[in-house]
């Protein structure tokens, strides 16, 4: 089925006008467009482009046919938490009070709080889940890796920790 893909925001610079592709799902249309256009290649500084597909709030919607035969790609806003707004307002207030009162310390403190709020907005939010598996049974610093990771071979003399090739113990308590 023919699908028209519209690029919005700074993506519009990558190709003029809509792009027509033959795709059965929204995900297939997005993959076809992003792999063909050189503007979607990963950047060495920013990494990959973050894309929002209009009308696809859930992942399941990406694997359905395009509604009305149209897909709209919008750049996704990246940033951290909303807590930076309060910090920015506090910084601006301290700068204003310091300016009118003639207190240099308040100007400096306000500027630092303001810049901290801006940097907090620009930082990505940390993941809630810690993907690193930690064991309570292994003490002291040692080199441990997941199953399937390549094992380097060292030549000469080097001081490295141990490497567990197989250590997976689960204790199930039933009561």
PDB file of C-alpha atoms in Angstrom:
ATOM      1  CA  UNK A   1       0.000   0.000   0.000  1.00  0.00           C
ATOM      2  CA  UNK A   2       1.275   3.469  -0.857  1.00  0.00           C
ATOM      3  CA  UNK A   3       2.062   5.614   2.157  1.00  0.00           C
ATOM      4  CA  UNK A   4       2.989   9.303   2.145  1.00  0.00           C
ATOM      5  CA  UNK A   5       5.613  10.225   4.742  1.00  0.00           C
ATOM      6  CA  UNK A   6       5.714  13.880   5.797  1.00  0.00           C
ATOM      7  CA  UNK A   7       8.800  15.283   7.516  1.00  0.00           C
ATOM      8  CA  UNK A   8       8.318  18.085  10.054  1.00  0.00           C
ATOM      9  CA  UNK A   9      10.670  20.314  12.039  1.00  0.00           C
ATOM     10  CA  UNK A  10      14.324  20.121  11.095  1.00  0.00           C
ATOM     11  CA  UNK A  11      13.611  16.804   9.337  1.00  0.00           C
ATOM     12  CA  UNK A  12      12.023  18.855   6.513  1.00  0.00           C
ATOM     13  CA  UNK A  13      15.546  19.885   5.457  1.00  0.00           C
ATOM     14  CA  UNK A  14      16.357  16.260   4.633  1.00  0.00           C
ATOM     15  CA  UNK A  15      13.861  16.028   1.723  1.00  0.00           C
ATOM     16  CA  UNK A  16      11.510  18.536   0.087  1.00  0.00           C
ATOM     17  CA  UNK A  17       7.831  17.569   0.204  1.00  0.00           C
ATOM     18  CA  UNK A  18       6.243  14.251   1.134  1.00  0.00           C
ATOM     19  CA  UNK A  19       7.883  10.920   0.327  1.00  0.00           C
ATOM     20  CA  UNK A  20       5.831   8.080  -1.160  1.00  0.00           C
ATOM     21  CA  UNK A  21       6.806   4.530  -0.160  1.00  0.00           C
ATOM     22  CA  UNK A  22       5.220   1.091  -0.447  1.00  0.00           C
ATOM     23  CA  UNK A  23       4.806  -0.150   3.123  1.00  0.00           C
ATOM     24  CA  UNK A  24       2.309  -2.331   4.931  1.00  0.00           C
ATOM     25  CA  UNK A  25       2.893  -0.840   8.417  1.00  0.00           C
ATOM     26  CA  UNK A  26       3.926   2.485   9.905  1.00  0.00           C
ATOM     27  CA  UNK A  27       7.183   0.965  11.225  1.00  0.00           C
ATOM     28  CA  UNK A  28       8.075  -0.280   7.742  1.00  0.00           C
ATOM     29  CA  UNK A  29       7.454   3.177   6.251  1.00  0.00           C
ATOM     30  CA  UNK A  30       9.600   4.843   8.922  1.00  0.00           C
ATOM     31  CA  UNK A  31      12.394   2.303   8.393  1.00  0.00           C
ATOM     32  CA  UNK A  32      12.335   2.813   4.612  1.00  0.00           C
ATOM     33  CA  UNK A  33      12.566   6.601   4.892  1.00  0.00           C
ATOM     34  CA  UNK A  34      15.156   6.778   7.668  1.00  0.00           C
ATOM     35  CA  UNK A  35      17.472   4.273   5.986  1.00  0.00           C
ATOM     36  CA  UNK A  36      17.336   5.961   2.586  1.00  0.00           C
ATOM     37  CA  UNK A  37      17.817   9.623   3.469  1.00  0.00           C
ATOM     38  CA  UNK A  38      21.385  10.610   4.380  1.00  0.00           C
ATOM     39  CA  UNK A  39      20.119  13.209   6.887  1.00  0.00           C
ATOM     40  CA  UNK A  40      18.934  10.449   9.217  1.00  0.00           C
ATOM     41  CA  UNK A  41      22.403   8.943   9.584  1.00  0.00           C
ATOM     42  CA  UNK A  42      23.695   9.025  13.187  1.00  0.00           C
ATOM     43  CA  UNK A  43      25.739  12.051  14.149  1.00  0.00           C
ATOM     44  CA  UNK A  44      29.049  11.526  15.954  1.00  0.00           C
ATOM     45  CA  UNK A  45      28.117  14.103  18.602  1.00  0.00           C
ATOM     46  CA  UNK A  46      24.339  13.768  19.023  1.00  0.00           C
ATOM     47  CA  UNK A  47      23.965  10.102  18.083  1.00  0.00           C
ATOM     48  CA  UNK A  48      20.783   8.916  16.382  1.00  0.00           C
ATOM     49  CA  UNK A  49      17.827  11.180  15.703  1.00  0.00           C
ATOM     50  CA  UNK A  50      14.901  10.823  18.080  1.00  0.00           C
ATOM     51  CA  UNK A  51      11.676  10.508  16.106  1.00  0.00           C
ATOM     52  CA  UNK A  52       8.058  10.864  17.155  1.00  0.00           C
ATOM     53  CA  UNK A  53       5.422   9.418  14.837  1.00  0.00           C
ATOM     54  CA  UNK A  54       2.223  11.457  15.046  1.00  0.00           C
ATOM     55  CA  UNK A  55      -0.720   9.303  16.133  1.00  0.00           C
ATOM     56  CA  UNK A  56       1.453   6.455  17.408  1.00  0.00           C
ATOM     57  CA  UNK A  57       1.577   6.919  21.163  1.00  0.00           C
ATOM     58  CA  UNK A  58       1.902   3.165  21.735  1.00  0.00           C
ATOM     59  CA  UNK A  59       4.397   0.771  20.184  1.00  0.00           C
ATOM     60  CA  UNK A  60       1.538  -1.432  18.969  1.00  0.00           C
ATOM     61  CA  UNK A  61       0.350   1.398  16.694  1.00  0.00           C
ATOM     62  CA  UNK A  62       3.629   1.260  14.756  1.00  0.00           C
ATOM     63  CA  UNK A  63       2.799  -2.244  13.522  1.00  0.00           C
ATOM     64  CA  UNK A  64      -0.575  -1.313  12.066  1.00  0.00           C
ATOM     65  CA  UNK A  65      -1.326   0.178   8.641  1.00  0.00           C
ATOM     66  CA  UNK A  66      -0.983   3.951   8.345  1.00  0.00           C
ATOM     67  CA  UNK A  67      -4.180   5.861   9.089  1.00  0.00           C
ATOM     68  CA  UNK A  68      -5.317   7.613   5.904  1.00  0.00           C
ATOM     69  CA  UNK A  69      -2.166   6.482   4.116  1.00  0.00           C
ATOM     70  CA  UNK A  70      -0.085   9.211   5.815  1.00  0.00           C
ATOM     71  CA  UNK A  71       2.768   9.110   8.329  1.00  0.00           C
ATOM     72  CA  UNK A  72       4.064  12.290   9.989  1.00  0.00           C
ATOM     73  CA  UNK A  73       7.606  12.215  11.424  1.00  0.00           C
ATOM     74  CA  UNK A  74       8.353  14.873  14.042  1.00  0.00           C
ATOM     75  CA  UNK A  75      11.645  15.418  15.908  1.00  0.00           C
ATOM     76  CA  UNK A  76      11.260  14.249  19.493  1.00  0.00           C
ATOM     77  CA  UNK A  77      12.059  16.759  22.181  1.00  0.00           C
ATOM     78  CA  UNK A  78      14.906  15.491  24.320  1.00  0.00           C
ATOM     79  CA  UNK A  79      15.434  16.617  27.835  1.00  0.00           C
ATOM     80  CA  UNK A  80      15.282  15.673  31.418  1.00  0.00           C
ATOM     81  CA  UNK A  81      12.890  16.495  34.191  1.00  0.00           C
ATOM     82  CA  UNK A  82      10.507  19.385  34.709  1.00  0.00           C
ATOM     83  CA  UNK A  83      12.320  20.306  37.958  1.00  0.00           C
ATOM     84  CA  UNK A  84      14.642  22.623  36.035  1.00  0.00           C
ATOM     85  CA  UNK A  85      11.900  25.226  35.541  1.00  0.00           C
ATOM     86  CA  UNK A  86      11.707  25.971  39.255  1.00  0.00           C
ATOM     87  CA  UNK A  87      15.476  26.260  39.434  1.00  0.00           C
ATOM     88  CA  UNK A  88      15.501  28.672  36.462  1.00  0.00           C
ATOM     89  CA  UNK A  89      12.826  30.862  38.066  1.00  0.00           C
ATOM     90  CA  UNK A  90      14.696  30.922  41.370  1.00  0.00           C
ATOM     91  CA  UNK A  91      17.922  31.866  39.581  1.00  0.00           C
ATOM     92  CA  UNK A  92      16.242  34.706  37.688  1.00  0.00           C
ATOM     93  CA  UNK A  93      14.676  35.979  40.932  1.00  0.00           C
ATOM     94  CA  UNK A  94      18.056  35.958  42.710  1.00  0.00           C
ATOM     95  CA  UNK A  95      19.692  37.765  39.778  1.00  0.00           C
ATOM     96  CA  UNK A  96      16.974  40.445  39.867  1.00  0.00           C
ATOM     97  CA  UNK A  97      17.257  40.934  43.650  1.00  0.00           C
ATOM     98  CA  UNK A  98      21.052  41.013  43.433  1.00  0.00           C
ATOM     99  CA  UNK A  99      20.937  43.552  40.604  1.00  0.00           C
ATOM    100  CA  UNK A 100      18.602  45.958  42.358  1.00  0.00           C
ATOM    101  CA  UNK A 101      20.246  45.529  45.785  1.00  0.00           C
ATOM    102  CA  UNK A 102      23.750  45.741  44.339  1.00  0.00           C
ATOM    103  CA  UNK A 103      24.876  42.484  45.985  1.00  0.00           C
ATOM    104  CA  UNK A 104      27.378  40.649  43.823  1.00  0.00           C
ATOM    105  CA  UNK A 105      27.047  37.397  45.739  1.00  0.00           C
ATOM    106  CA  UNK A 106      23.334  37.125  44.849  1.00  0.00           C
ATOM    107  CA  UNK A 107      24.133  37.805  41.190  1.00  0.00           C
ATOM    108  CA  UNK A 108      26.670  34.984  41.135  1.00  0.00           C
ATOM    109  CA  UNK A 109      24.451  32.574  43.057  1.00  0.00           C
ATOM    110  CA  UNK A 110      21.473  33.385  40.826  1.00  0.00           C
ATOM    111  CA  UNK A 111      23.532  32.879  37.674  1.00  0.00           C
ATOM    112  CA  UNK A 112      24.788  29.504  38.919  1.00  0.00           C
ATOM    113  CA  UNK A 113      21.291  28.348  39.908  1.00  0.00           C
ATOM    114  CA  UNK A 114      19.923  29.544  36.533  1.00  0.00           C
ATOM    115  CA  UNK A 115      22.619  27.647  34.595  1.00  0.00           C
ATOM    116  CA  UNK A 116      22.034  24.571  36.771  1.00  0.00           C
ATOM    117  CA  UNK A 117      18.328  24.644  35.880  1.00  0.00           C
ATOM    118  CA  UNK A 118      19.087  24.892  32.171  1.00  0.00           C
ATOM    119  CA  UNK A 119      21.560  22.010  32.355  1.00  0.00           C
ATOM    120  CA  UNK A 120      18.992  19.946  34.287  1.00  0.00           C
ATOM    121  CA  UNK A 121      16.466  20.455  31.479  1.00  0.00           C
ATOM    122  CA  UNK A 122      18.983  19.454  28.825  1.00  0.00           C
ATOM    123  CA  UNK A 123      20.151  16.279  30.575  1.00  0.00           C
ATOM    124  CA  UNK A 124      18.293  13.061  29.735  1.00  0.00           C
ATOM    125  CA  UNK A 125      16.264  11.531  32.529  1.00  0.00           C
ATOM    126  CA  UNK A 126      17.924   8.461  34.065  1.00  0.00           C
ATOM    127  CA  UNK A 127      16.294   5.074  33.619  1.00  0.00           C
ATOM    128  CA  UNK A 128      14.253   3.889  36.578  1.00  0.00           C
ATOM    129  CA  UNK A 129      15.545   0.361  36.220  1.00  0.00           C
ATOM    130  CA  UNK A 130      19.147  -0.530  36.870  1.00  0.00           C
ATOM    131  CA  UNK A 131      20.083  -2.913  34.057  1.00  0.00           C
ATOM    132  CA  UNK A 132      23.326  -3.948  35.700  1.00  0.00           C
ATOM    133  CA  UNK A 133      22.981  -7.208  37.582  1.00  0.00           C
ATOM    134  CA  UNK A 134      24.833  -7.119  40.866  1.00  0.00           C
ATOM    135  CA  UNK A 135      25.678 -10.194  42.877  1.00  0.00           C
ATOM    136  CA  UNK A 136      25.862 -10.250  46.648  1.00  0.00           C
ATOM    137  CA  UNK A 137      28.102 -13.314  46.584  1.00  0.00           C
ATOM    138  CA  UNK A 138      31.064 -11.869  44.707  1.00  0.00           C
ATOM    139  CA  UNK A 139      33.296  -9.655  46.771  1.00  0.00           C
ATOM    140  CA  UNK A 140      36.387  -7.629  45.888  1.00  0.00           C
ATOM    141  CA  UNK A 141      36.763  -5.990  42.475  1.00  0.00           C
ATOM    142  CA  UNK A 142      36.877  -8.577  39.727  1.00  0.00           C
ATOM    143  CA  UNK A 143      36.251  -8.491  35.994  1.00  0.00           C
ATOM    144  CA  UNK A 144      32.840 -10.058  35.415  1.00  0.00           C
ATOM    145  CA  UNK A 145      30.849  -9.966  32.196  1.00  0.00           C
ATOM    146  CA  UNK A 146      27.604 -11.361  30.829  1.00  0.00           C
ATOM    147  CA  UNK A 147      27.353 -14.649  28.975  1.00  0.00           C
ATOM    148  CA  UNK A 148      28.343 -14.348  25.318  1.00  0.00           C
ATOM    149  CA  UNK A 149      30.843 -11.532  25.794  1.00  0.00           C
ATOM    150  CA  UNK A 150      34.159 -11.996  24.041  1.00  0.00           C
ATOM    151  CA  UNK A 151      37.103 -12.805  26.277  1.00  0.00           C
ATOM    152  CA  UNK A 152      40.292 -10.873  25.468  1.00  0.00           C
ATOM    153  CA  UNK A 153      43.572 -12.749  25.368  1.00  0.00           C
ATOM    154  CA  UNK A 154      46.483 -10.918  26.958  1.00  0.00           C
ATOM    155  CA  UNK A 155      50.088 -11.328  25.869  1.00  0.00           C
ATOM    156  CA  UNK A 156      52.910 -10.451  28.219  1.00  0.00           C
ATOM    157  CA  UNK A 157      52.359  -9.399  31.822  1.00  0.00           C
ATOM    158  CA  UNK A 158      49.325  -7.461  33.022  1.00  0.00           C
ATOM    159  CA  UNK A 159      47.438  -7.245  36.307  1.00  0.00           C
ATOM    160  CA  UNK A 160      43.747  -8.048  35.793  1.00  0.00           C
ATOM    161  CA  UNK A 161      40.974  -9.435  37.940  1.00  0.00           C
ATOM    162  CA  UNK A 162      39.448 -12.861  37.539  1.00  0.00           C
ATOM    163  CA  UNK A 163      36.960 -13.759  34.850  1.00  0.00           C
ATOM    164  CA  UNK A 164      34.054 -16.067  35.695  1.00  0.00           C
ATOM    165  CA  UNK A 165      33.143 -18.085  32.650  1.00  0.00           C
ATOM    166  CA  UNK A 166      30.118 -19.704  34.268  1.00  0.00           C
ATOM    167  CA  UNK A 167      28.623 -18.531  37.541  1.00  0.00           C
ATOM    168  CA  UNK A 168      24.827 -18.445  37.616  1.00  0.00           C
ATOM    169  CA  UNK A 169      23.277 -19.515  40.871  1.00  0.00           C
ATOM    170  CA  UNK A 170      19.681 -18.798  41.784  1.00  0.00           C
ATOM    171  CA  UNK A 171      18.391 -19.691  45.229  1.00  0.00           C
ATOM    172  CA  UNK A 172      14.659 -20.305  45.341  1.00  0.00           C
ATOM    173  CA  UNK A 173      13.120 -20.211  48.793  1.00  0.00           C
ATOM    174  CA  UNK A 174       9.806 -22.000  49.200  1.00  0.00           C
ATOM    175  CA  UNK A 175       8.018 -21.986  52.383  1.00  0.00           C
TER     176      UNK A 175
END
